[in-house]
Tab-separated table of C-alpha atoms and ligand atoms in Angstrom:
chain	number	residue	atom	x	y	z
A	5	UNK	CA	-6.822	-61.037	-42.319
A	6	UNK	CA	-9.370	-60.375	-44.108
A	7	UNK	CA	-11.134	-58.023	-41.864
A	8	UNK	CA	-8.041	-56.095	-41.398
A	9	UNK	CA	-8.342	-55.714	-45.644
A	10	UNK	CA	-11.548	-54.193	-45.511
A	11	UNK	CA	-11.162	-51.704	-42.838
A	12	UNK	CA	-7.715	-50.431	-45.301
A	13	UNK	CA	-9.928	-50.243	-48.247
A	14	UNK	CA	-12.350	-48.155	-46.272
A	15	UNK	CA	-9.298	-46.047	-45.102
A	16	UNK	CA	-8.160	-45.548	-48.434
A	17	UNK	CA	-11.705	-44.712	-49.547
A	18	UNK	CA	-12.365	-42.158	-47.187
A	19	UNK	CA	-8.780	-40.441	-47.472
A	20	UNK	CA	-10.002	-40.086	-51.599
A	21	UNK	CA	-13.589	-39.051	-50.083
A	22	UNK	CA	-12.036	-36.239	-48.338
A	23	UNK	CA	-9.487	-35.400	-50.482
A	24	UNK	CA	-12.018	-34.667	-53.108
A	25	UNK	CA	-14.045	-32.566	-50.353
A	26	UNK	CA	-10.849	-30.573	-49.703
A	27	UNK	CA	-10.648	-30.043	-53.983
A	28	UNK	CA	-14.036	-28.351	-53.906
A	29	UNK	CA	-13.042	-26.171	-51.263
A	30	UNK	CA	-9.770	-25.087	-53.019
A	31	UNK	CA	-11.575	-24.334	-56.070
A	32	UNK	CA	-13.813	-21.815	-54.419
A	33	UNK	CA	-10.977	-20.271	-52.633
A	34	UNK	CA	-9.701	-19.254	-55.776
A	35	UNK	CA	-12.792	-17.806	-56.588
A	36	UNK	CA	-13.939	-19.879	-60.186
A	37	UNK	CA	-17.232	-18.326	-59.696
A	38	UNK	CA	-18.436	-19.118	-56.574
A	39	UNK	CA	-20.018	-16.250	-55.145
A	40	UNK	CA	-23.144	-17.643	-53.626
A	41	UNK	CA	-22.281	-18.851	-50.119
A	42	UNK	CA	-19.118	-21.196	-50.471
A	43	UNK	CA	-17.838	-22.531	-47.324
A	44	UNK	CA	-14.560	-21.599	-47.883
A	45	UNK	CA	-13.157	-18.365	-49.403
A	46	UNK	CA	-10.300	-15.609	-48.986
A	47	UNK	CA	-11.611	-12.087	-47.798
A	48	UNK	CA	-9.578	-9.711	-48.831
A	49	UNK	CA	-9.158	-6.467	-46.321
A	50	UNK	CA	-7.223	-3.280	-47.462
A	51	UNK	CA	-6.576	-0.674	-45.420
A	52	UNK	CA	-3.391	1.433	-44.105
A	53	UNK	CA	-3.672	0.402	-40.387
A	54	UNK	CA	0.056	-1.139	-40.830
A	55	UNK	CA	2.280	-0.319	-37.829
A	56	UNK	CA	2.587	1.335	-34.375
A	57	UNK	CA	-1.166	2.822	-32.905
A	58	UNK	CA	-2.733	1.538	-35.832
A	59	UNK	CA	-1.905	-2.335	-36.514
A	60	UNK	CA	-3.403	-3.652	-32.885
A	61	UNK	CA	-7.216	-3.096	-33.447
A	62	UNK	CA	-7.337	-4.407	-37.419
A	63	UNK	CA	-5.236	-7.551	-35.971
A	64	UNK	CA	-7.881	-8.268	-32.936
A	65	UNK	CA	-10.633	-7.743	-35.675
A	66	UNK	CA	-8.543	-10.162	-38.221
A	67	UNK	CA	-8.238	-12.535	-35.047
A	68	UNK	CA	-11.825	-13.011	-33.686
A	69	UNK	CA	-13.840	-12.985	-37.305
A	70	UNK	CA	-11.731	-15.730	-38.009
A	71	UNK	CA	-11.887	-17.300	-35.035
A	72	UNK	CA	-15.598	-17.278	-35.629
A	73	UNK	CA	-16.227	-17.910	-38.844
A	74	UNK	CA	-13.358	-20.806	-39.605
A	75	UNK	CA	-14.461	-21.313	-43.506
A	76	UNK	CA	-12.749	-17.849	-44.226
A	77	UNK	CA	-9.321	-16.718	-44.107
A	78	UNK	CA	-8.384	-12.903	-44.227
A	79	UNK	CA	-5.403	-11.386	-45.749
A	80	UNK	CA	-4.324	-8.673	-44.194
A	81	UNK	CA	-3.206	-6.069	-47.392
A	82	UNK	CA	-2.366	-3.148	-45.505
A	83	UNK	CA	0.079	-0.461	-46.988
A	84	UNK	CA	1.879	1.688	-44.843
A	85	UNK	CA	1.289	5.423	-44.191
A	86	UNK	CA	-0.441	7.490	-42.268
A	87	UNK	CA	-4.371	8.726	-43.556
A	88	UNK	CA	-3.834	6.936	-46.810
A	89	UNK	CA	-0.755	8.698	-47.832
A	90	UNK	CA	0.369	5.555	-50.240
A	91	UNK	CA	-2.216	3.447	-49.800
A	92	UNK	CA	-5.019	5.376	-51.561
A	93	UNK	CA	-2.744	5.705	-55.135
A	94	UNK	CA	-2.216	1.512	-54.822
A	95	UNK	CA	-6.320	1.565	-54.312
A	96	UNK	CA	-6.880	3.693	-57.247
A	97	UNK	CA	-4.496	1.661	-59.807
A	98	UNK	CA	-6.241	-1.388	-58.414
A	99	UNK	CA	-9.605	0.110	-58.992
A	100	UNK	CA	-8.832	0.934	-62.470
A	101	UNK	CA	-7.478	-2.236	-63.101
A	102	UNK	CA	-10.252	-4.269	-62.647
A	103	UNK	CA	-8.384	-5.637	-59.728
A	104	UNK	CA	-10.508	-4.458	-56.635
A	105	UNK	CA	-9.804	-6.001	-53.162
A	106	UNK	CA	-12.651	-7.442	-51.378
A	107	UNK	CA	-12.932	-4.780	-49.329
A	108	UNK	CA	-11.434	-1.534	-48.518
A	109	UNK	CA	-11.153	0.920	-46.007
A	110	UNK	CA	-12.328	4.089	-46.771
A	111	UNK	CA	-13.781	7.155	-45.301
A	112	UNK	CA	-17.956	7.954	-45.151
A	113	UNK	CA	-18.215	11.379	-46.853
A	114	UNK	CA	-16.759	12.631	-50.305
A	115	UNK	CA	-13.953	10.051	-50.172
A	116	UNK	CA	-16.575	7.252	-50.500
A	117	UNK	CA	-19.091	8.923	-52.637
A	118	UNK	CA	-17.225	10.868	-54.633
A	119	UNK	CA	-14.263	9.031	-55.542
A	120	UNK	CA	-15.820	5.170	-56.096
A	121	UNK	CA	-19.738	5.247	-55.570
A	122	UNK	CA	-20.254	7.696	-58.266
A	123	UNK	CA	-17.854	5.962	-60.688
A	124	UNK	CA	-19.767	2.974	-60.138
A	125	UNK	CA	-17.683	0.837	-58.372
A	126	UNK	CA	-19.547	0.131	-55.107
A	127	UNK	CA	-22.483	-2.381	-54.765
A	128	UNK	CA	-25.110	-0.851	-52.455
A	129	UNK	CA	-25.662	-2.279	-49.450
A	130	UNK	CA	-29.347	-1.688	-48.603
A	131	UNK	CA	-30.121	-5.253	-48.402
A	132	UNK	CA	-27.494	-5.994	-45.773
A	133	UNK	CA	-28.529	-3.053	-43.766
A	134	UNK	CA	-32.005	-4.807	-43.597
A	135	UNK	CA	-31.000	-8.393	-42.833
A	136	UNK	CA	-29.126	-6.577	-39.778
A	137	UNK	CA	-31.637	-4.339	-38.781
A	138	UNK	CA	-29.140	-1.433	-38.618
A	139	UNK	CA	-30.835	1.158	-39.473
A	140	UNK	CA	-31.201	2.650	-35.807
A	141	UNK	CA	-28.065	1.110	-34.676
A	142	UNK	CA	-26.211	3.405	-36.469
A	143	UNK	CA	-26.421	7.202	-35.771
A	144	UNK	CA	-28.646	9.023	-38.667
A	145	UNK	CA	-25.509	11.579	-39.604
A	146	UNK	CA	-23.372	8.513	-40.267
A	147	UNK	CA	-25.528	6.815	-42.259
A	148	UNK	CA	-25.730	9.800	-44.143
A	149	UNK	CA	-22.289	9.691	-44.873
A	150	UNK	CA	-21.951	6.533	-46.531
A	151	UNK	CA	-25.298	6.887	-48.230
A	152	UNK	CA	-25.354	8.151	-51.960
A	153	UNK	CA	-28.974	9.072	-53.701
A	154	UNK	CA	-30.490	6.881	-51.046
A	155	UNK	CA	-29.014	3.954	-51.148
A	156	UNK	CA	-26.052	3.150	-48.472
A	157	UNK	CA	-22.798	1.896	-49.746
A	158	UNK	CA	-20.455	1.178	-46.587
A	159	UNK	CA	-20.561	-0.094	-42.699
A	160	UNK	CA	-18.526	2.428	-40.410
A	161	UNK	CA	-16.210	0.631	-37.887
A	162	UNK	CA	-15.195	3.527	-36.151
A	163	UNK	CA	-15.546	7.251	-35.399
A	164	UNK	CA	-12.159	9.153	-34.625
A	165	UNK	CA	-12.104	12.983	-33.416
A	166	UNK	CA	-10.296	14.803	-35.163
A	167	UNK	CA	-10.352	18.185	-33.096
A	168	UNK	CA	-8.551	17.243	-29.781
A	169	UNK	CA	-5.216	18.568	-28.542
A	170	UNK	CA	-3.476	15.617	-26.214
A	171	UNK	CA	-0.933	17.127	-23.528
A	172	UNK	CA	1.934	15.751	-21.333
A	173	UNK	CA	0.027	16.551	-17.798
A	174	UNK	CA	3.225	16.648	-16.230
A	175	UNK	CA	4.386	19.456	-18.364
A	176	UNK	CA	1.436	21.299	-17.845
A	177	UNK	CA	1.556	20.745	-14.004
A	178	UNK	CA	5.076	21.757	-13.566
A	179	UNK	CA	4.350	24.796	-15.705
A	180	UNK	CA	1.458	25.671	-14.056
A	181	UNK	CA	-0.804	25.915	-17.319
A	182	UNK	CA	-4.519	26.339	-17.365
A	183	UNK	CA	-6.536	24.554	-20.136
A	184	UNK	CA	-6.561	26.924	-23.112
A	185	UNK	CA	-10.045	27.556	-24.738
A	186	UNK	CA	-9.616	30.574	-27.018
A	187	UNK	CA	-6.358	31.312	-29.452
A	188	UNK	CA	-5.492	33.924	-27.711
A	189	UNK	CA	-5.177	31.833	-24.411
A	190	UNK	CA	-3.698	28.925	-26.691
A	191	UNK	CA	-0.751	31.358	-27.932
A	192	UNK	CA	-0.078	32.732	-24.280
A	193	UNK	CA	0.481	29.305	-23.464
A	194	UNK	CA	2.718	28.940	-26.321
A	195	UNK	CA	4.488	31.492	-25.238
A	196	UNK	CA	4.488	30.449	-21.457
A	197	UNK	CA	6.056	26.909	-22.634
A	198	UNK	CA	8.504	28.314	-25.099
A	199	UNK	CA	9.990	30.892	-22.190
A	200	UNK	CA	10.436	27.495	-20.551
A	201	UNK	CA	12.428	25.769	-22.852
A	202	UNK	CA	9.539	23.401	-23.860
A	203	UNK	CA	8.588	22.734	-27.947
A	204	UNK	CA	5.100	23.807	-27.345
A	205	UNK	CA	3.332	22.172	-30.155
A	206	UNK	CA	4.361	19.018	-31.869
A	207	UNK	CA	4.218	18.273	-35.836
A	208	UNK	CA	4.873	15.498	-37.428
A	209	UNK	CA	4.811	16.686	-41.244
A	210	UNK	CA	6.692	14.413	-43.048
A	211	UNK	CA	3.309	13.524	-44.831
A	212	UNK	CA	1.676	16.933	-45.375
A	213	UNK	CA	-2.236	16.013	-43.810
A	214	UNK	CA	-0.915	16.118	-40.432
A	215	UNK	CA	-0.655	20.235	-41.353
A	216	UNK	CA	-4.132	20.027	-42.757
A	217	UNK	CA	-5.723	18.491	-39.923
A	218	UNK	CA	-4.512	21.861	-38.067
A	219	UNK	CA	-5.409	24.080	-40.281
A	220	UNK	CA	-8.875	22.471	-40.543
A	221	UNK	CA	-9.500	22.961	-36.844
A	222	UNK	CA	-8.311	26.495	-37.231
A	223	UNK	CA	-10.687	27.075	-39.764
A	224	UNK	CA	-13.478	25.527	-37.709
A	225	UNK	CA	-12.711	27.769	-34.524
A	226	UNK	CA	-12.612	30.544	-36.931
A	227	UNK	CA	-16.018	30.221	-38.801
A	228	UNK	CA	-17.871	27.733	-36.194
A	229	UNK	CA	-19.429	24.923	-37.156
A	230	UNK	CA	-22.531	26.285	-40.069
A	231	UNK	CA	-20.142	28.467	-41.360
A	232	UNK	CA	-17.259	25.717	-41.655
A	233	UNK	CA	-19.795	23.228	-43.466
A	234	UNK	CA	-20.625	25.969	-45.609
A	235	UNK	CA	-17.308	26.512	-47.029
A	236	UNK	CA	-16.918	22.497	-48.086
A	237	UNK	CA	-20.709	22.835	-49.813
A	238	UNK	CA	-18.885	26.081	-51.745
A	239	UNK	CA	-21.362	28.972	-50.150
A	240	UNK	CA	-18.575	30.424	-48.673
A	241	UNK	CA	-15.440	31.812	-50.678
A	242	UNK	CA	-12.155	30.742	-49.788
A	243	UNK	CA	-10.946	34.385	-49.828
A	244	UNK	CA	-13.512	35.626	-47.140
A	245	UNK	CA	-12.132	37.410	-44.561
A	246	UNK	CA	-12.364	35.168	-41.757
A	247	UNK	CA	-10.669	32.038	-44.053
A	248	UNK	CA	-7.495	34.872	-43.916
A	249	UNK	CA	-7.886	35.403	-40.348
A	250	UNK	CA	-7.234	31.359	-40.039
A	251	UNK	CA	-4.717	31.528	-42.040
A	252	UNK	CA	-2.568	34.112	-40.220
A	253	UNK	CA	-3.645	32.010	-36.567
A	254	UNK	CA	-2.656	29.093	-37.978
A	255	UNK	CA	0.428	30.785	-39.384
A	256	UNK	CA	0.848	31.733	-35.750
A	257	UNK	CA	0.847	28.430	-34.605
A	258	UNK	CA	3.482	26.779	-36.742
A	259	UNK	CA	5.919	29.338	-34.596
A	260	UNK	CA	5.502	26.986	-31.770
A	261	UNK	CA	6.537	23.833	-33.552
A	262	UNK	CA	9.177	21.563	-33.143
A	263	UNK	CA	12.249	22.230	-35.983
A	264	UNK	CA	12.465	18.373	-37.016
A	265	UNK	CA	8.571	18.462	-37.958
A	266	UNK	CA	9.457	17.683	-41.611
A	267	UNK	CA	11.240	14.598	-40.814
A	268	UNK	CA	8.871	13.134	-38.279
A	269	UNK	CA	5.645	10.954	-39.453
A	270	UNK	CA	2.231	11.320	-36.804
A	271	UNK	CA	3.454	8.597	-34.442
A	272	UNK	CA	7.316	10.389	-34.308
A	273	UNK	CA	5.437	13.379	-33.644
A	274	UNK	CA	3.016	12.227	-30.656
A	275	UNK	CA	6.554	10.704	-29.276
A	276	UNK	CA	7.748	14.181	-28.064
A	277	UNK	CA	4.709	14.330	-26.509
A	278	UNK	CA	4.966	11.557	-24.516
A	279	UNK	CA	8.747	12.239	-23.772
A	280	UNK	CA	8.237	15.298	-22.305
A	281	UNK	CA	9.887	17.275	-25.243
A	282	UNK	CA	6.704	18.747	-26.538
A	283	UNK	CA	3.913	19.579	-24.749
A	284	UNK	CA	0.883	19.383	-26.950
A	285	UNK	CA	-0.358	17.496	-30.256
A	286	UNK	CA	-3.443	17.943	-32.404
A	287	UNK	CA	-4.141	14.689	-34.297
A	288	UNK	CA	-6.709	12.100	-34.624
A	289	UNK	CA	-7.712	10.133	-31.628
A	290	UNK	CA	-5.947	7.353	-32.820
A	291	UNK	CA	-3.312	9.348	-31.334
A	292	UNK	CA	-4.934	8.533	-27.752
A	293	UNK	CA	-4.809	4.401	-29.136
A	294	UNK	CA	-0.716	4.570	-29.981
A	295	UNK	CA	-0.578	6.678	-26.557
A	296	UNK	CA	-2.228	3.556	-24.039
A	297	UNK	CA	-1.269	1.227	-26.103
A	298	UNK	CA	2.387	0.892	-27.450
A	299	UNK	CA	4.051	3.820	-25.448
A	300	UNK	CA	1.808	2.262	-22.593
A	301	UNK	CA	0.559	5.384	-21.261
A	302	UNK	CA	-2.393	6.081	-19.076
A	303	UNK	CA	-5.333	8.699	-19.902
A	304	UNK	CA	-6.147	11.348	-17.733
A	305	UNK	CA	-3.014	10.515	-15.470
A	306	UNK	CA	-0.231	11.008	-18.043
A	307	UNK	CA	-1.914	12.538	-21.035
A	308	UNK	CA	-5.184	15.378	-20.911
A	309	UNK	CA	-7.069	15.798	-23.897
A	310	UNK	CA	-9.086	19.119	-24.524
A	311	UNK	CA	-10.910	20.605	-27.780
A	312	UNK	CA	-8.721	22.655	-30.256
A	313	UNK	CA	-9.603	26.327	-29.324
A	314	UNK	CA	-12.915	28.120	-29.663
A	315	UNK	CA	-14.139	24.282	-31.515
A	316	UNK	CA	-15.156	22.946	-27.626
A	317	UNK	CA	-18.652	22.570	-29.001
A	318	UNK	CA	-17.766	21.126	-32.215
A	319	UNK	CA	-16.884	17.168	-33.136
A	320	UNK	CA	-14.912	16.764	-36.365
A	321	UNK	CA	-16.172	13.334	-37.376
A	322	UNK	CA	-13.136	10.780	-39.408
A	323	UNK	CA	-15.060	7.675	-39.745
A	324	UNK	CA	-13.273	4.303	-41.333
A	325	UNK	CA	-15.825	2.498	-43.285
A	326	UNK	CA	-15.764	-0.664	-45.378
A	327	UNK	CA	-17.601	-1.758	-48.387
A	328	UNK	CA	-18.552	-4.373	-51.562
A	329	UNK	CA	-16.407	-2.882	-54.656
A	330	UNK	CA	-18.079	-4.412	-57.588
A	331	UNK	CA	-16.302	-7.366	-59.651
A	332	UNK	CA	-15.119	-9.394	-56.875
A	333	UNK	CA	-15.466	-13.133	-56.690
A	334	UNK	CA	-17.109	-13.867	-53.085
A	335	UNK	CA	-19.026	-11.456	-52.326
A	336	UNK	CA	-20.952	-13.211	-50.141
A	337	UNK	CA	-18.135	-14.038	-48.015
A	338	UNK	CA	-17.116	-10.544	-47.820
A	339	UNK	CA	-20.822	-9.385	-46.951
A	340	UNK	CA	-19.898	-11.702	-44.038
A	341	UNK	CA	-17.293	-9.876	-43.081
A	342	UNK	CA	-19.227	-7.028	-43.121
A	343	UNK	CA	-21.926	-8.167	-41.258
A	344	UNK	CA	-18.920	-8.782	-38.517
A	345	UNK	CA	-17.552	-5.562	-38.606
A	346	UNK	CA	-21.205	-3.797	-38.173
A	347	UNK	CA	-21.285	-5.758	-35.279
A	348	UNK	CA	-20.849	-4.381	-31.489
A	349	UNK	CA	-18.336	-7.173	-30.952
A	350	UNK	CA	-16.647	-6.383	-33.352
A	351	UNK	CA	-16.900	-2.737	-32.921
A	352	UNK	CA	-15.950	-3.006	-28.888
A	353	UNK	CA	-13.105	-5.063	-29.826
A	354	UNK	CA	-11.608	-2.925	-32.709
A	355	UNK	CA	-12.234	0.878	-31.384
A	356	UNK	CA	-10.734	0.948	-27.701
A	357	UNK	CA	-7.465	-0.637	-29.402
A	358	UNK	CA	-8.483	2.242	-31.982
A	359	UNK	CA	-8.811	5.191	-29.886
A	360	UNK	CA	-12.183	5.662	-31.218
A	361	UNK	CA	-15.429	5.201	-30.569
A	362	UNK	CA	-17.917	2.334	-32.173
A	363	UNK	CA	-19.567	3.935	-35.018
A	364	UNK	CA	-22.686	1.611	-33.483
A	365	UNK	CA	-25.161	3.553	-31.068
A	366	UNK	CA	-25.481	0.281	-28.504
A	367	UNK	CA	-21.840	-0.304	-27.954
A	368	UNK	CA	-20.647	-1.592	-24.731
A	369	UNK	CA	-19.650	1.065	-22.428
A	370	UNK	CA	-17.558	-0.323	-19.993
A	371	UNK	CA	-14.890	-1.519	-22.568
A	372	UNK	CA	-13.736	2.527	-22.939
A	373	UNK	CA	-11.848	4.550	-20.760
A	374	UNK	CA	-12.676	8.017	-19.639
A	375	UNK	CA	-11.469	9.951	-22.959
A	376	UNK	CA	-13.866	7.234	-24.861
A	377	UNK	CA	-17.352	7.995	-23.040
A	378	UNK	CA	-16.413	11.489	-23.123
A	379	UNK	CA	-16.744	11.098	-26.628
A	380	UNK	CA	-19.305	9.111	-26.986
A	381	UNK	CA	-21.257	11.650	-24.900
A	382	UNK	CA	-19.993	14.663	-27.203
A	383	UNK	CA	-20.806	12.684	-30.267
A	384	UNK	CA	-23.908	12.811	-29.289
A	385	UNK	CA	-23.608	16.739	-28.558
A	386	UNK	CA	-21.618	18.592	-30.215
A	387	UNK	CA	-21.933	19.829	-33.501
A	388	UNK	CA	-20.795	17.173	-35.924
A	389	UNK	CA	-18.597	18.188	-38.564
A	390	UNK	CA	-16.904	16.553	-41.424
A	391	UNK	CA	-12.858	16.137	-41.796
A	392	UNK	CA	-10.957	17.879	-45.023
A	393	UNK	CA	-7.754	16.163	-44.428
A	394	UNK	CA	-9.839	12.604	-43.840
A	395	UNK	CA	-11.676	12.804	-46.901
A	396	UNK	CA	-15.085	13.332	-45.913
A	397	UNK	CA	-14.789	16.997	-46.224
A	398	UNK	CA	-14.041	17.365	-50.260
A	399	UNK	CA	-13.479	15.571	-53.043
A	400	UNK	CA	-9.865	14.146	-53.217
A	401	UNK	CA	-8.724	16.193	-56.008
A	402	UNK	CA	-9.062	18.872	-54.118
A	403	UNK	CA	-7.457	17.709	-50.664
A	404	UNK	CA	-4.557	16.762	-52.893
A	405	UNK	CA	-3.887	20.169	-53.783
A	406	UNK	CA	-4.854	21.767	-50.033
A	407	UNK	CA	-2.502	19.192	-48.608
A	408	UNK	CA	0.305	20.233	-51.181
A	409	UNK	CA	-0.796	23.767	-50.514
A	410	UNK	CA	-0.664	23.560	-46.678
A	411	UNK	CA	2.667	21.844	-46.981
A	412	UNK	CA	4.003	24.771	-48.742
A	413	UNK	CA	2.621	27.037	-46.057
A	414	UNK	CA	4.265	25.509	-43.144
A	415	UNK	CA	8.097	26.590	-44.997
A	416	UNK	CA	6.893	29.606	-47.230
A	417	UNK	CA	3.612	31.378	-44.824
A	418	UNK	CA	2.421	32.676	-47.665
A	419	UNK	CA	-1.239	33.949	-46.475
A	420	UNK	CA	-2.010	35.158	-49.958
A	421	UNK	CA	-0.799	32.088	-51.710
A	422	UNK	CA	-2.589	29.897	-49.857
A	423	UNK	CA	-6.037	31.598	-49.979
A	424	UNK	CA	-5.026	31.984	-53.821
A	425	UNK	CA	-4.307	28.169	-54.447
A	426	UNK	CA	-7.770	26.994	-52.138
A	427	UNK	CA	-9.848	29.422	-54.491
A	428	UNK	CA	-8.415	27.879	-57.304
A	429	UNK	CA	-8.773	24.942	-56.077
A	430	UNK	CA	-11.971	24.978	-55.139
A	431	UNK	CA	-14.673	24.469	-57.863
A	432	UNK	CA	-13.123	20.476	-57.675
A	433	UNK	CA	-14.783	20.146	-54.444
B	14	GAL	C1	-7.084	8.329	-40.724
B	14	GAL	C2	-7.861	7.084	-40.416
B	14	GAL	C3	-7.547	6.622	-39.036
B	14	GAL	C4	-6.046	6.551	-38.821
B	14	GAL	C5	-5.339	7.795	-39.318
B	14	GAL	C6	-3.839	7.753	-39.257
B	14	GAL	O1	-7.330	8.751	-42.029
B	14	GAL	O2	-9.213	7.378	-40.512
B	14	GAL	O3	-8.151	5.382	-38.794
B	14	GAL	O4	-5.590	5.415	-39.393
B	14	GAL	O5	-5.710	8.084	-40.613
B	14	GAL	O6	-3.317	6.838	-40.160
């Protein structure tokens, strides 16, 4: 009897033992200061990857850091639409609130530096670079993306291509087409498909920086790669000639689109394509990820890929990056996560999900499909330039008012307005 006594008491003891262990825990979770290494925490992770081609790879990231590091628990704060559309305005009221999630997606370039490193909102991230010994496991040109007067604020999880036309192969065999490398071949395609009763281009406009993304790749053909980067740094006018000349080609090309465009988001849009009711898109490659993975179609034997005309030896670079906004509570756990996501686990687990390709140099090759070494191999290549409708391009006052600019285009084709309202536009780079 006795015995039996004592081992309850000791029961009892070590239920209040660990129920006073578990207290501790819960106190850090809710963040009451501690930010030096608690054992148990909430990360945070914003981003817009919310539904179809985009969810698949944040959710197999979400899965295996947890799965690793079982202190932490992520909460998934996505908001839906395409390149930011809404989430970037719920960022920036959070931002200004004081109310900063732990970490946010956001892309290397202007976006970054412009918009929250030189309001002083990021904590650099030199030291974690260091721990990590990144500095030559990332590519030089990215790191110079996140990086503002030498110090580097972000870890790229990605790199998309932005300048890549996907096409039905089927249509193209049936129809007999050739690979189009120059706008004049593009548009006698155009015209090929049309004759046969095929939407030749798809658009999926409903939010306007699916237009942009075009018109940016025009505008690259058009002026080649220096001359492209020199119009972002503002040595090039926005009235020059050739900026006209892309306007009136990529005036052309909106004749080939499908009539619904306004009503259809990116994913609606790379849907004809895959139904056989359009024959070509120009998107991101995440395009290629929603492609194999939810319409479940194969590369190379249902879909083609080939460089937006006269840009086959350019790369426009969207990269998704991640940092430490200043204020939080944990950052410590957070710089764990980002540790993880700079890692080529993590990277070869998010990015052929993705469509992309790791933003690491050392990243497992045999996890990617043809389209993915390809790129890898052009990354390396090609001239690498940076995205206007991804925000690495410009500031983002001024891709607001392109993208509201472009969207106008697509009803009005208004060459002069256009070219007028970039000008204008154009010392807020
Ligand atoms: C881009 C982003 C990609 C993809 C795409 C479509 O801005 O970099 O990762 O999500 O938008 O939403």
């Amino acid at each position: 009897m006795d015995l039996k006594k004592y081992i309850g008491v000791l029961i009892v003891f070590t239920c209040m033992l660990v129920i006073s262990a578990c207290g501790d825990d819960s106190e850090s979770e809710t963040g009451n200061g501690d930010s030096n290494g608690s054992d148990s925490g909430t990360v945070e992770i914003f981003s817009w990857w919310t539904g179809a081609g985009e969810e698949d790879g944040l959710l197999a990231l979400i899965d295996l850091f947890e799965e690793q590091n079982d202190h932490l628990t992520v909460e998934n704060a996505a908001v839906a639409g395409g390149a930011g559309t809404n989430a970037k305005a719920v960022l920036a009221t959070r931002m200004q609130g004081n109310d900063p999630p732990s970490t946010f997606q956001v892309h290397g370039g202007d976006e970054l530096n412009k918009s929250w490193v030189e309001a002083d909102k990021m904590e650099p991230l030199d030291d974690l670079y260091e721990e990590n010994d990144w500095a030559d496991k990332f590519p030089e040109d990215l790191i110079d993306l996140v990086s503002y007067k030498g110090s580097i604020y972000s870890v790229p999880v990605d790199i998309h291509r932005g300048n890549m036309v996907f096409y039905n192969k089927e249509i193209f065999e049936e129809n007999d087409i050739e690979i189009p490398e120059t706008f004049d071949e593009f548009f006698e395609v155009a015209d090929q498909l049309q004759d046969a009763g095929i939407t030749p281009l798809a658009l999926g406009d409903k939010e306007s920086w699916t237009a942009t993304q075009i018109f940016e790749n025009v505008l690259l053909g058009v002026l080649g790669a220096e001359d492209y980067n020199k119009l972002f740094n503002g040595e090039i006018e926005f009235d020059d000639e050739r900026i006209v000349d892309a306007a009136e080609k990529f005036g052309k090309m909106l004749d080939y689109i499908n009539e619904d465009h306004a009503s259809r988001n990116w994913q609606d849009s790379a849907q004809l394509v895959a139904d056989g009711e359009a024959a070509m898109l120009n998107n991101g490659d995440w395009a290629k990820g929603y492609f194999n993975g939810d319409l479940g179609l194969e590369t190379n034997v249902d879909f083609g890929y080939f460089p937006m005309p006269e840009t086959g030896d350019d790369f426009s670079i969207i990269t998704d990056t991640f940092g430490l906004p200043k204020g939080i509570d944990n950052p410590d756990d957070v710089k764990e996560f980002l540790t993880f996501l700079g890692s080529t686990e993590a990277q070869d687990t998010f990015n052929p999900l993705k469509g992309s390709i790791p933003a690491r140099v050392d990243a497992d090759e045999s996890k990617y499909d043809e389209y993915g070494t390809d790129a890898m191999d052009d990354f390396k290549n090609k001239n690498l330039v940076p995205s206007l409708a991804h925000g690495s391009a410009a500031s983002e006052g001024f891709l607001t008012k392109a993208d509201q600019a472009v969207n106008i285009f697509v009803t009005q084709r208004d060459v002069d307005t256009l070219i007028e309202t970039l000008k204008n536009a154009a010392p807020e780079m």
